[in-house]
Amino acid sequence: MHIYVYLVFCFLGCSALSQDQLDSIFSRLWELDKKGMEPYLDEQQPMKDTRLHKNKAPNVVPERFFSSINFDQLKRKKTIAVPPLLRHVIAFINLMDNYHMVLGIDETTTPEENVEINSFLEEVMKTEVMRETFRFLKSHGLTKSSELQFKEELRSLWFLYYRRKSSRDSSAFEHVFVGEIRDGEVSGYHNWIKFAMDEKEHKINYREYIKQVCGNRPSVISLIFRMRTGALKPFGSMFIGTSPELEMALYTVAFLSGVKNQRVKLGTCNAGITCHKLRYNMMGSCFVQT
């Protein structure tokens, strides 16, 4: 079932959208998510723009970037009493411990984890951001499904396992939002919520280089960091303060547009989105760039 749905999704998304169409939908989604997660992100520490020299990288150990996020509230497993605007975020956080970051270890999905994936997709499909994404894709012939079928297409696009180092050790969701480790190097890992969680749990030892764009409280950052295990992220980038559904929506549209590298205007922010396609038109990665 998943393979069939994914192939339909892919074939419908082979032709690229125009730049005007992309600008329009990206701006629309950005506006719908204007506040994003900022009400729950109490403070970001000011960051230093530490320049890397050609032959010498600095060893900077700044204060934590995220000084205060109410993870005790956001990590609750039962979402019945949680405000509707937070349920999709909690459902997203519940997915973070379902994966082995080290490539080469085949992933397995337990019945409980399947429930968590389904819960996340159901909550995401209730948001105006993802509903607008569905309407846009359908109006441009990139999906002909109902909203219910579109949810299954998202499941196949983002959660279907494929091979990077072993037969079932990766997925688009794991790579983009959770991150992976291969031969001592971090790949993917483009989500600020995951980064903030790892900071709070002392899984990140230090950052070496940070660049911010789009204001003093940035919407996009690029950085180098090292995990406590020693794995290095030689250069990474991520949105800040955005909701999980906005990032998933932007990357889904970008990937299906067929354009590998594109400049986008998100409010007052000019950034780039890059998507890499693997064999069988699987999503290898999508990420924002400063």
PDB file of C-alpha atoms in Angstrom:
ATOM      1  CA  MET A   1       0.000   0.000   0.000  1.00  0.00           C
ATOM      2  CA  HIS A   2       2.704   2.500   0.975  1.00  0.00           C
ATOM      3  CA  ILE A   3       4.810   1.795  -2.113  1.00  0.00           C
ATOM      4  CA  TYR A   4       1.837   2.229  -4.419  1.00  0.00           C
ATOM      5  CA  VAL A   5       0.805   5.508  -2.812  1.00  0.00           C
ATOM      6  CA  TYR A   6       4.346   6.850  -2.969  1.00  0.00           C
ATOM      7  CA  LEU A   7       4.767   6.054  -6.661  1.00  0.00           C
ATOM      8  CA  VAL A   8       1.541   7.862  -7.504  1.00  0.00           C
ATOM      9  CA  PHE A   9       2.697  10.838  -5.450  1.00  0.00           C
ATOM     10  CA  CYS A  10       6.048  10.907  -7.218  1.00  0.00           C
ATOM     11  CA  PHE A  11       4.819  10.592 -10.765  1.00  0.00           C
ATOM     12  CA  LEU A  12       2.332  13.375 -10.200  1.00  0.00           C
ATOM     13  CA  GLY A  13       5.151  15.587  -8.947  1.00  0.00           C
ATOM     14  CA  CYS A  14       7.609  15.223 -11.790  1.00  0.00           C
ATOM     15  CA  SER A  15       7.056  18.612 -13.458  1.00  0.00           C
ATOM     16  CA  ALA A  16       8.504  21.726 -11.832  1.00  0.00           C
ATOM     17  CA  LEU A  17       6.384  24.628 -10.629  1.00  0.00           C
ATOM     18  CA  SER A  18       7.164  28.161 -11.766  1.00  0.00           C
ATOM     19  CA  GLN A  19       9.118  30.482  -9.503  1.00  0.00           C
ATOM     20  CA  ASP A  20       6.070  32.740  -9.116  1.00  0.00           C
ATOM     21  CA  GLN A  21       3.978  29.778  -7.991  1.00  0.00           C
ATOM     22  CA  LEU A  22       6.646  28.717  -5.507  1.00  0.00           C
ATOM     23  CA  ASP A  23       7.064  32.256  -4.165  1.00  0.00           C
ATOM     24  CA  SER A  24       3.315  32.534  -3.711  1.00  0.00           C
ATOM     25  CA  ILE A  25       2.822  29.292  -1.790  1.00  0.00           C
ATOM     26  CA  PHE A  26       5.954  29.700   0.338  1.00  0.00           C
ATOM     27  CA  SER A  27       4.862  33.210   1.359  1.00  0.00           C
ATOM     28  CA  ARG A  28       1.335  32.016   2.059  1.00  0.00           C
ATOM     29  CA  LEU A  29       2.507  29.146   4.277  1.00  0.00           C
ATOM     30  CA  TRP A  30       4.969  31.412   6.087  1.00  0.00           C
ATOM     31  CA  GLU A  31       2.190  33.895   6.880  1.00  0.00           C
ATOM     32  CA  LEU A  32      -0.118  31.135   8.112  1.00  0.00           C
ATOM     33  CA  ASP A  33       2.643  30.048  10.504  1.00  0.00           C
ATOM     34  CA  LYS A  34       3.679  33.589  11.370  1.00  0.00           C
ATOM     35  CA  LYS A  35       3.924  33.068  15.120  1.00  0.00           C
ATOM     36  CA  GLY A  36       5.053  29.475  14.808  1.00  0.00           C
ATOM     37  CA  MET A  37       6.473  28.232  18.094  1.00  0.00           C
ATOM     38  CA  GLU A  38       7.737  31.605  19.319  1.00  0.00           C
ATOM     39  CA  PRO A  39       5.179  31.906  22.160  1.00  0.00           C
ATOM     40  CA  TYR A  40       6.823  28.817  23.693  1.00  0.00           C
ATOM     41  CA  LEU A  41      10.394  29.849  22.953  1.00  0.00           C
ATOM     42  CA  ASP A  42      11.020  32.203  25.854  1.00  0.00           C
ATOM     43  CA  GLU A  43      14.504  33.324  24.953  1.00  0.00           C
ATOM     44  CA  GLN A  44      17.314  32.798  22.500  1.00  0.00           C
ATOM     45  CA  GLN A  45      20.817  33.658  23.550  1.00  0.00           C
ATOM     46  CA  PRO A  46      22.644  36.179  21.357  1.00  0.00           C
ATOM     47  CA  MET A  47      25.015  34.392  19.019  1.00  0.00           C
ATOM     48  CA  LYS A  48      28.503  35.367  17.933  1.00  0.00           C
ATOM     49  CA  ASP A  49      29.398  35.233  14.256  1.00  0.00           C
ATOM     50  CA  THR A  50      32.683  33.333  14.598  1.00  0.00           C
ATOM     51  CA  ARG A  51      34.525  33.293  11.282  1.00  0.00           C
ATOM     52  CA  LEU A  52      36.250  30.118  10.208  1.00  0.00           C
ATOM     53  CA  HIS A  53      39.768  30.539   8.879  1.00  0.00           C
ATOM     54  CA  LYS A  54      41.076  28.399   6.051  1.00  0.00           C
ATOM     55  CA  ASN A  55      43.438  26.249   8.100  1.00  0.00           C
ATOM     56  CA  LYS A  56      42.191  26.692  11.635  1.00  0.00           C
ATOM     57  CA  ALA A  57      38.739  26.230  13.132  1.00  0.00           C
ATOM     58  CA  PRO A  58      37.973  28.011  16.420  1.00  0.00           C
ATOM     59  CA  ASN A  59      36.994  26.020  19.480  1.00  0.00           C
ATOM     60  CA  VAL A  60      34.188  28.167  20.833  1.00  0.00           C
ATOM     61  CA  VAL A  61      32.024  27.056  23.748  1.00  0.00           C
ATOM     62  CA  PRO A  62      29.212  29.662  23.961  1.00  0.00           C
ATOM     63  CA  GLU A  63      26.215  29.647  26.233  1.00  0.00           C
ATOM     64  CA  ARG A  64      23.319  27.474  25.219  1.00  0.00           C
ATOM     65  CA  PHE A  65      21.429  29.027  22.323  1.00  0.00           C
ATOM     66  CA  PHE A  66      18.026  28.080  23.714  1.00  0.00           C
ATOM     67  CA  SER A  67      17.934  29.208  27.322  1.00  0.00           C
ATOM     68  CA  SER A  68      14.331  28.395  28.126  1.00  0.00           C
ATOM     69  CA  ILE A  69      11.773  26.155  26.424  1.00  0.00           C
ATOM     70  CA  ASN A  70       8.988  24.486  28.370  1.00  0.00           C
ATOM     71  CA  PHE A  71       9.749  20.904  27.344  1.00  0.00           C
ATOM     72  CA  ASP A  72       7.997  19.539  30.427  1.00  0.00           C
ATOM     73  CA  GLN A  73       4.751  20.776  28.912  1.00  0.00           C
ATOM     74  CA  LEU A  74       5.575  19.872  25.331  1.00  0.00           C
ATOM     75  CA  LYS A  75       6.773  16.324  26.051  1.00  0.00           C
ATOM     76  CA  ARG A  76       3.579  15.098  27.696  1.00  0.00           C
ATOM     77  CA  LYS A  77       2.572  11.791  26.170  1.00  0.00           C
ATOM     78  CA  LYS A  78      -1.183  12.222  26.649  1.00  0.00           C
ATOM     79  CA  THR A  79      -2.510  15.047  24.477  1.00  0.00           C
ATOM     80  CA  ILE A  80      -6.194  15.080  25.445  1.00  0.00           C
ATOM     81  CA  ALA A  81      -5.826  17.977  27.905  1.00  0.00           C
ATOM     82  CA  VAL A  82      -3.322  19.865  25.760  1.00  0.00           C
ATOM     83  CA  PRO A  83      -4.474  22.941  23.792  1.00  0.00           C
ATOM     84  CA  PRO A  84      -5.159  22.015  20.134  1.00  0.00           C
ATOM     85  CA  LEU A  85      -2.441  24.389  18.916  1.00  0.00           C
ATOM     86  CA  LEU A  86       0.177  22.317  20.757  1.00  0.00           C
ATOM     87  CA  ARG A  87      -0.967  18.782  20.034  1.00  0.00           C
ATOM     88  CA  HIS A  88       0.902  18.493  16.742  1.00  0.00           C
ATOM     89  CA  VAL A  89       4.097  19.705  18.426  1.00  0.00           C
ATOM     90  CA  ILE A  90       3.815  17.133  21.192  1.00  0.00           C
ATOM     91  CA  ALA A  91       3.078  14.459  18.591  1.00  0.00           C
ATOM     92  CA  PHE A  92       6.239  15.573  16.760  1.00  0.00           C
ATOM     93  CA  ILE A  93       8.379  15.401  19.902  1.00  0.00           C
ATOM     94  CA  ASN A  94       7.071  11.915  20.634  1.00  0.00           C
ATOM     95  CA  LEU A  95       8.702  10.737  17.386  1.00  0.00           C
ATOM     96  CA  MET A  96      12.206  11.852  18.322  1.00  0.00           C
ATOM     97  CA  ASP A  97      13.146   8.719  20.291  1.00  0.00           C
ATOM     98  CA  ASN A  98      11.932   6.251  17.643  1.00  0.00           C
ATOM     99  CA  TYR A  99      15.164   6.173  15.634  1.00  0.00           C
ATOM    100  CA  HIS A 100      18.779   4.993  15.765  1.00  0.00           C
ATOM    101  CA  MET A 101      20.891   7.954  14.680  1.00  0.00           C
ATOM    102  CA  VAL A 102      23.811   5.705  13.707  1.00  0.00           C
ATOM    103  CA  LEU A 103      23.440   4.500  10.123  1.00  0.00           C
ATOM    104  CA  GLY A 104      23.856   0.801   9.441  1.00  0.00           C
ATOM    105  CA  ILE A 105      21.326  -0.238  12.085  1.00  0.00           C
ATOM    106  CA  ASP A 106      18.060  -1.292  10.472  1.00  0.00           C
ATOM    107  CA  GLU A 107      15.055   0.595  11.787  1.00  0.00           C
ATOM    108  CA  THR A 108      11.978  -1.231  13.048  1.00  0.00           C
ATOM    109  CA  THR A 109       8.624   0.338  13.824  1.00  0.00           C
ATOM    110  CA  THR A 110       6.739  -0.985  16.828  1.00  0.00           C
ATOM    111  CA  PRO A 111       2.932  -0.844  17.035  1.00  0.00           C
ATOM    112  CA  GLU A 112       3.271   2.028  19.519  1.00  0.00           C
ATOM    113  CA  GLU A 113       5.539   3.935  17.131  1.00  0.00           C
ATOM    114  CA  ASN A 114       3.053   3.402  14.304  1.00  0.00           C
ATOM    115  CA  VAL A 115       0.398   4.952  16.513  1.00  0.00           C
ATOM    116  CA  GLU A 116       2.721   7.907  17.169  1.00  0.00           C
ATOM    117  CA  ILE A 117       3.349   8.434  13.454  1.00  0.00           C
ATOM    118  CA  ASN A 118      -0.356   8.283  12.719  1.00  0.00           C
ATOM    119  CA  SER A 119      -1.111  10.680  15.572  1.00  0.00           C
ATOM    120  CA  PHE A 120       1.444  13.162  14.257  1.00  0.00           C
ATOM    121  CA  LEU A 121       0.070  13.019  10.711  1.00  0.00           C
ATOM    122  CA  GLU A 122      -3.504  13.367  11.935  1.00  0.00           C
ATOM    123  CA  GLU A 123      -2.620  16.422  14.007  1.00  0.00           C
ATOM    124  CA  VAL A 124      -0.599  17.956  11.170  1.00  0.00           C
ATOM    125  CA  MET A 125      -3.487  17.505   8.737  1.00  0.00           C
ATOM    126  CA  LYS A 126      -5.694  19.544  11.084  1.00  0.00           C
ATOM    127  CA  THR A 127      -3.447  22.597  10.722  1.00  0.00           C
ATOM    128  CA  GLU A 128      -4.212  25.335   8.230  1.00  0.00           C
ATOM    129  CA  VAL A 129      -0.615  25.175   6.997  1.00  0.00           C
ATOM    130  CA  MET A 130      -0.920  21.576   5.817  1.00  0.00           C
ATOM    131  CA  ARG A 131      -4.458  22.015   4.524  1.00  0.00           C
ATOM    132  CA  GLU A 132      -3.270  24.929   2.408  1.00  0.00           C
ATOM    133  CA  THR A 133      -0.378  22.769   1.198  1.00  0.00           C
ATOM    134  CA  PHE A 134      -2.836  20.077   0.146  1.00  0.00           C
ATOM    135  CA  ARG A 135      -5.055  22.599  -1.663  1.00  0.00           C
ATOM    136  CA  PHE A 136      -2.067  24.040  -3.507  1.00  0.00           C
ATOM    137  CA  LEU A 137      -0.659  20.681  -4.582  1.00  0.00           C
ATOM    138  CA  LYS A 138      -4.062  19.488  -5.718  1.00  0.00           C
ATOM    139  CA  SER A 139      -4.772  22.673  -7.696  1.00  0.00           C
ATOM    140  CA  HIS A 140      -1.484  22.210  -9.577  1.00  0.00           C
ATOM    141  CA  GLY A 141      -1.948  18.519 -10.277  1.00  0.00           C
ATOM    142  CA  LEU A 142       0.726  17.358  -7.839  1.00  0.00           C
ATOM    143  CA  THR A 143      -1.789  15.249  -5.970  1.00  0.00           C
ATOM    144  CA  LYS A 144      -5.274  14.118  -6.974  1.00  0.00           C
ATOM    145  CA  SER A 145      -6.111  12.580  -3.633  1.00  0.00           C
ATOM    146  CA  SER A 146      -8.501  13.429  -0.841  1.00  0.00           C
ATOM    147  CA  GLU A 147      -7.126  14.863   2.407  1.00  0.00           C
ATOM    148  CA  LEU A 148      -7.225  11.368   3.894  1.00  0.00           C
ATOM    149  CA  GLN A 149      -5.218   9.936   0.994  1.00  0.00           C
ATOM    150  CA  PHE A 150      -2.842  12.890   1.150  1.00  0.00           C
ATOM    151  CA  LYS A 151      -2.034  11.943   4.738  1.00  0.00           C
ATOM    152  CA  GLU A 152      -0.956   8.509   3.477  1.00  0.00           C
ATOM    153  CA  GLU A 153       1.123  10.129   0.753  1.00  0.00           C
ATOM    154  CA  LEU A 154       2.921  12.165   3.419  1.00  0.00           C
ATOM    155  CA  ARG A 155       3.480   8.979   5.389  1.00  0.00           C
ATOM    156  CA  SER A 156       5.111   7.307   2.391  1.00  0.00           C
ATOM    157  CA  LEU A 157       7.167  10.338   1.411  1.00  0.00           C
ATOM    158  CA  TRP A 158       8.505  11.005   4.906  1.00  0.00           C
ATOM    159  CA  PHE A 159       8.346   7.767   6.889  1.00  0.00           C
ATOM    160  CA  LEU A 160       9.017   4.981   4.388  1.00  0.00           C
ATOM    161  CA  TYR A 161      12.351   3.331   5.233  1.00  0.00           C
ATOM    162  CA  TYR A 162      15.090   2.998   2.633  1.00  0.00           C
ATOM    163  CA  ARG A 163      18.776   2.161   2.423  1.00  0.00           C
ATOM    164  CA  ARG A 164      21.717   4.437   3.127  1.00  0.00           C
ATOM    165  CA  LYS A 165      24.160   1.994   4.703  1.00  0.00           C
ATOM    166  CA  SER A 166      21.934  -1.022   5.399  1.00  0.00           C
ATOM    167  CA  SER A 167      18.594  -2.047   3.947  1.00  0.00           C
ATOM    168  CA  ARG A 168      16.218  -0.133   6.258  1.00  0.00           C
ATOM    169  CA  ASP A 169      18.345   2.313   8.204  1.00  0.00           C
ATOM    170  CA  SER A 170      16.959   5.664   7.050  1.00  0.00           C
ATOM    171  CA  SER A 171      13.924   7.702   6.070  1.00  0.00           C
ATOM    172  CA  ALA A 172      13.357  11.285   4.974  1.00  0.00           C
ATOM    173  CA  PHE A 173      11.880  12.186   8.358  1.00  0.00           C
ATOM    174  CA  GLU A 174      14.754  10.631  10.281  1.00  0.00           C
ATOM    175  CA  HIS A 175      17.390  12.331   8.140  1.00  0.00           C
ATOM    176  CA  VAL A 176      15.852  15.820   8.035  1.00  0.00           C
ATOM    177  CA  PHE A 177      14.297  16.168  11.488  1.00  0.00           C
ATOM    178  CA  VAL A 178      16.210  13.746  13.733  1.00  0.00           C
ATOM    179  CA  GLY A 179      19.628  13.520  12.105  1.00  0.00           C
ATOM    180  CA  GLU A 180      21.926  10.601  11.355  1.00  0.00           C
ATOM    181  CA  ILE A 181      25.526   9.654  12.103  1.00  0.00           C
ATOM    182  CA  ARG A 182      27.783   8.018   9.542  1.00  0.00           C
ATOM    183  CA  ASP A 183      31.503   7.408  10.054  1.00  0.00           C
ATOM    184  CA  GLY A 184      31.688   9.908  12.898  1.00  0.00           C
ATOM    185  CA  GLU A 185      29.866  12.683  11.052  1.00  0.00           C
ATOM    186  CA  VAL A 186      26.350  14.026  11.553  1.00  0.00           C
ATOM    187  CA  SER A 187      24.202  14.328   8.436  1.00  0.00           C
ATOM    188  CA  GLY A 188      20.764  15.851   8.095  1.00  0.00           C
ATOM    189  CA  TYR A 189      19.628  17.173  11.494  1.00  0.00           C
ATOM    190  CA  HIS A 190      17.875  20.334  10.290  1.00  0.00           C
ATOM    191  CA  ASN A 191      15.329  20.913  13.043  1.00  0.00           C
ATOM    192  CA  TRP A 192      15.605  23.455  15.843  1.00  0.00           C
ATOM    193  CA  ILE A 193      13.298  21.590  18.249  1.00  0.00           C
ATOM    194  CA  LYS A 194      15.541  18.521  18.090  1.00  0.00           C
ATOM    195  CA  PHE A 195      18.595  20.757  18.563  1.00  0.00           C
ATOM    196  CA  ALA A 196      17.040  22.459  21.600  1.00  0.00           C
ATOM    197  CA  MET A 197      16.107  19.093  23.102  1.00  0.00           C
ATOM    198  CA  ASP A 198      19.645  17.793  22.622  1.00  0.00           C
ATOM    199  CA  GLU A 199      21.072  20.976  24.157  1.00  0.00           C
ATOM    200  CA  LYS A 200      18.852  20.608  27.202  1.00  0.00           C
ATOM    201  CA  GLU A 201      19.852  16.946  27.592  1.00  0.00           C
ATOM    202  CA  HIS A 202      23.564  17.825  27.160  1.00  0.00           C
ATOM    203  CA  LYS A 203      23.909  15.747  24.010  1.00  0.00           C
ATOM    204  CA  ILE A 204      25.655  18.617  22.202  1.00  0.00           C
ATOM    205  CA  ASN A 205      29.077  19.604  23.521  1.00  0.00           C
ATOM    206  CA  TYR A 206      29.785  22.797  21.642  1.00  0.00           C
ATOM    207  CA  ARG A 207      29.226  24.916  18.568  1.00  0.00           C
ATOM    208  CA  GLU A 208      32.075  26.283  16.514  1.00  0.00           C
ATOM    209  CA  TYR A 209      30.504  28.598  13.972  1.00  0.00           C
ATOM    210  CA  ILE A 210      27.160  30.315  13.827  1.00  0.00           C
ATOM    211  CA  LYS A 211      25.666  32.650  11.271  1.00  0.00           C
ATOM    212  CA  GLN A 212      22.218  34.137  11.584  1.00  0.00           C
ATOM    213  CA  VAL A 213      19.951  35.762   9.027  1.00  0.00           C
ATOM    214  CA  CYS A 214      16.602  37.535   9.051  1.00  0.00           C
ATOM    215  CA  GLY A 215      16.932  39.791  12.065  1.00  0.00           C
ATOM    216  CA  ASN A 216      18.339  39.853  15.585  1.00  0.00           C
ATOM    217  CA  ARG A 217      16.055  36.984  16.499  1.00  0.00           C
ATOM    218  CA  PRO A 218      16.833  34.910  13.438  1.00  0.00           C
ATOM    219  CA  SER A 219      14.477  32.808  11.374  1.00  0.00           C
ATOM    220  CA  VAL A 220      17.364  30.798   9.904  1.00  0.00           C
ATOM    221  CA  ILE A 221      20.766  29.887  11.339  1.00  0.00           C
ATOM    222  CA  SER A 222      23.782  27.969  10.103  1.00  0.00           C
ATOM    223  CA  LEU A 223      26.194  26.361  12.509  1.00  0.00           C
ATOM    224  CA  ILE A 224      28.817  23.732  13.229  1.00  0.00           C
ATOM    225  CA  PHE A 225      28.414  21.552  16.302  1.00  0.00           C
ATOM    226  CA  ARG A 226      29.660  18.350  17.865  1.00  0.00           C
ATOM    227  CA  MET A 227      27.552  15.708  19.584  1.00  0.00           C
ATOM    228  CA  ARG A 228      28.593  14.404  22.997  1.00  0.00           C
ATOM    229  CA  THR A 229      29.468  11.130  21.260  1.00  0.00           C
ATOM    230  CA  GLY A 230      32.101  13.019  19.241  1.00  0.00           C
ATOM    231  CA  ALA A 231      30.190  13.034  15.943  1.00  0.00           C
ATOM    232  CA  LEU A 232      30.714  16.348  14.147  1.00  0.00           C
ATOM    233  CA  LYS A 233      28.209  18.292  12.100  1.00  0.00           C
ATOM    234  CA  PRO A 234      30.647  20.078   9.772  1.00  0.00           C
ATOM    235  CA  PHE A 235      28.042  22.555   8.579  1.00  0.00           C
ATOM    236  CA  GLY A 236      24.319  22.629   9.203  1.00  0.00           C
ATOM    237  CA  SER A 237      21.361  24.949   8.885  1.00  0.00           C
ATOM    238  CA  MET A 238      17.843  25.105  10.244  1.00  0.00           C
ATOM    239  CA  PHE A 239      14.805  27.293  10.748  1.00  0.00           C
ATOM    240  CA  ILE A 240      14.237  28.762  14.208  1.00  0.00           C
ATOM    241  CA  GLY A 241      10.834  29.133  15.860  1.00  0.00           C
ATOM    242  CA  THR A 242       8.875  27.469  13.060  1.00  0.00           C
ATOM    243  CA  SER A 243       6.277  24.758  13.585  1.00  0.00           C
ATOM    244  CA  PRO A 244       6.945  21.161  12.476  1.00  0.00           C
ATOM    245  CA  GLU A 245       4.105  21.297   9.960  1.00  0.00           C
ATOM    246  CA  LEU A 246       5.494  24.421   8.288  1.00  0.00           C
ATOM    247  CA  GLU A 247       8.892  22.817   7.755  1.00  0.00           C
ATOM    248  CA  MET A 248       7.309  19.605   6.479  1.00  0.00           C
ATOM    249  CA  ALA A 249       5.014  21.597   4.180  1.00  0.00           C
ATOM    250  CA  LEU A 250       7.793  23.776   2.732  1.00  0.00           C
ATOM    251  CA  TYR A 251      10.048  20.797   2.098  1.00  0.00           C
ATOM    252  CA  THR A 252       7.227  18.713   0.603  1.00  0.00           C
ATOM    253  CA  VAL A 253       6.354  21.444  -1.896  1.00  0.00           C
ATOM    254  CA  ALA A 254      10.024  22.099  -2.667  1.00  0.00           C
ATOM    255  CA  PHE A 255      10.738  18.419  -3.262  1.00  0.00           C
ATOM    256  CA  LEU A 256       7.704  17.855  -5.468  1.00  0.00           C
ATOM    257  CA  SER A 257       8.475  20.985  -7.495  1.00  0.00           C
ATOM    258  CA  GLY A 258      11.436  19.164  -9.004  1.00  0.00           C
ATOM    259  CA  VAL A 259      13.788  22.124  -8.416  1.00  0.00           C
ATOM    260  CA  LYS A 260      16.914  21.056  -6.524  1.00  0.00           C
ATOM    261  CA  ASN A 261      18.052  24.517  -5.408  1.00  0.00           C
ATOM    262  CA  GLN A 262      15.723  27.473  -5.117  1.00  0.00           C
ATOM    263  CA  ARG A 263      15.761  30.892  -3.517  1.00  0.00           C
ATOM    264  CA  VAL A 264      12.697  31.691  -1.462  1.00  0.00           C
ATOM    265  CA  LYS A 265      11.299  34.788   0.212  1.00  0.00           C
ATOM    266  CA  LEU A 266       9.679  34.030   3.543  1.00  0.00           C
ATOM    267  CA  GLY A 267       8.258  37.261   4.882  1.00  0.00           C
ATOM    268  CA  THR A 268      11.294  39.541   5.067  1.00  0.00           C
ATOM    269  CA  CYS A 269      13.650  36.572   4.945  1.00  0.00           C
ATOM    270  CA  ASN A 270      15.501  35.632   1.771  1.00  0.00           C
ATOM    271  CA  ALA A 271      16.819  32.096   2.040  1.00  0.00           C
ATOM    272  CA  GLY A 272      17.384  28.990  -0.032  1.00  0.00           C
ATOM    273  CA  ILE A 273      15.853  25.534   0.070  1.00  0.00           C
ATOM    274  CA  THR A 274      17.784  22.557  -1.286  1.00  0.00           C
ATOM    275  CA  CYS A 275      16.345  19.082  -1.824  1.00  0.00           C
ATOM    276  CA  HIS A 276      18.226  15.928  -2.801  1.00  0.00           C
ATOM    277  CA  LYS A 277      16.502  13.038  -4.523  1.00  0.00           C
ATOM    278  CA  LEU A 278      17.620   9.429  -4.095  1.00  0.00           C
ATOM    279  CA  ARG A 279      16.944   6.428  -6.318  1.00  0.00           C
ATOM    280  CA  TYR A 280      13.286   5.656  -7.017  1.00  0.00           C
ATOM    281  CA  ASN A 281      12.606   9.369  -6.442  1.00  0.00           C
ATOM    282  CA  MET A 282      12.850   9.025  -2.671  1.00  0.00           C
ATOM    283  CA  MET A 283      13.561  12.185  -0.673  1.00  0.00           C
ATOM    284  CA  GLY A 284      17.166  12.063   0.481  1.00  0.00           C
ATOM    285  CA  SER A 285      17.175  15.433   2.204  1.00  0.00           C
ATOM    286  CA  CYS A 286      15.627  18.894   2.228  1.00  0.00           C
ATOM    287  CA  PHE A 287      16.995  21.829   4.179  1.00  0.00           C
ATOM    288  CA  VAL A 288      16.995  25.601   4.400  1.00  0.00           C
ATOM    289  CA  GLN A 289      20.177  27.592   3.717  1.00  0.00           C
ATOM    290  CA  THR A 290      21.319  31.042   4.790  1.00  0.00           C
TER     291      THR A 290
END
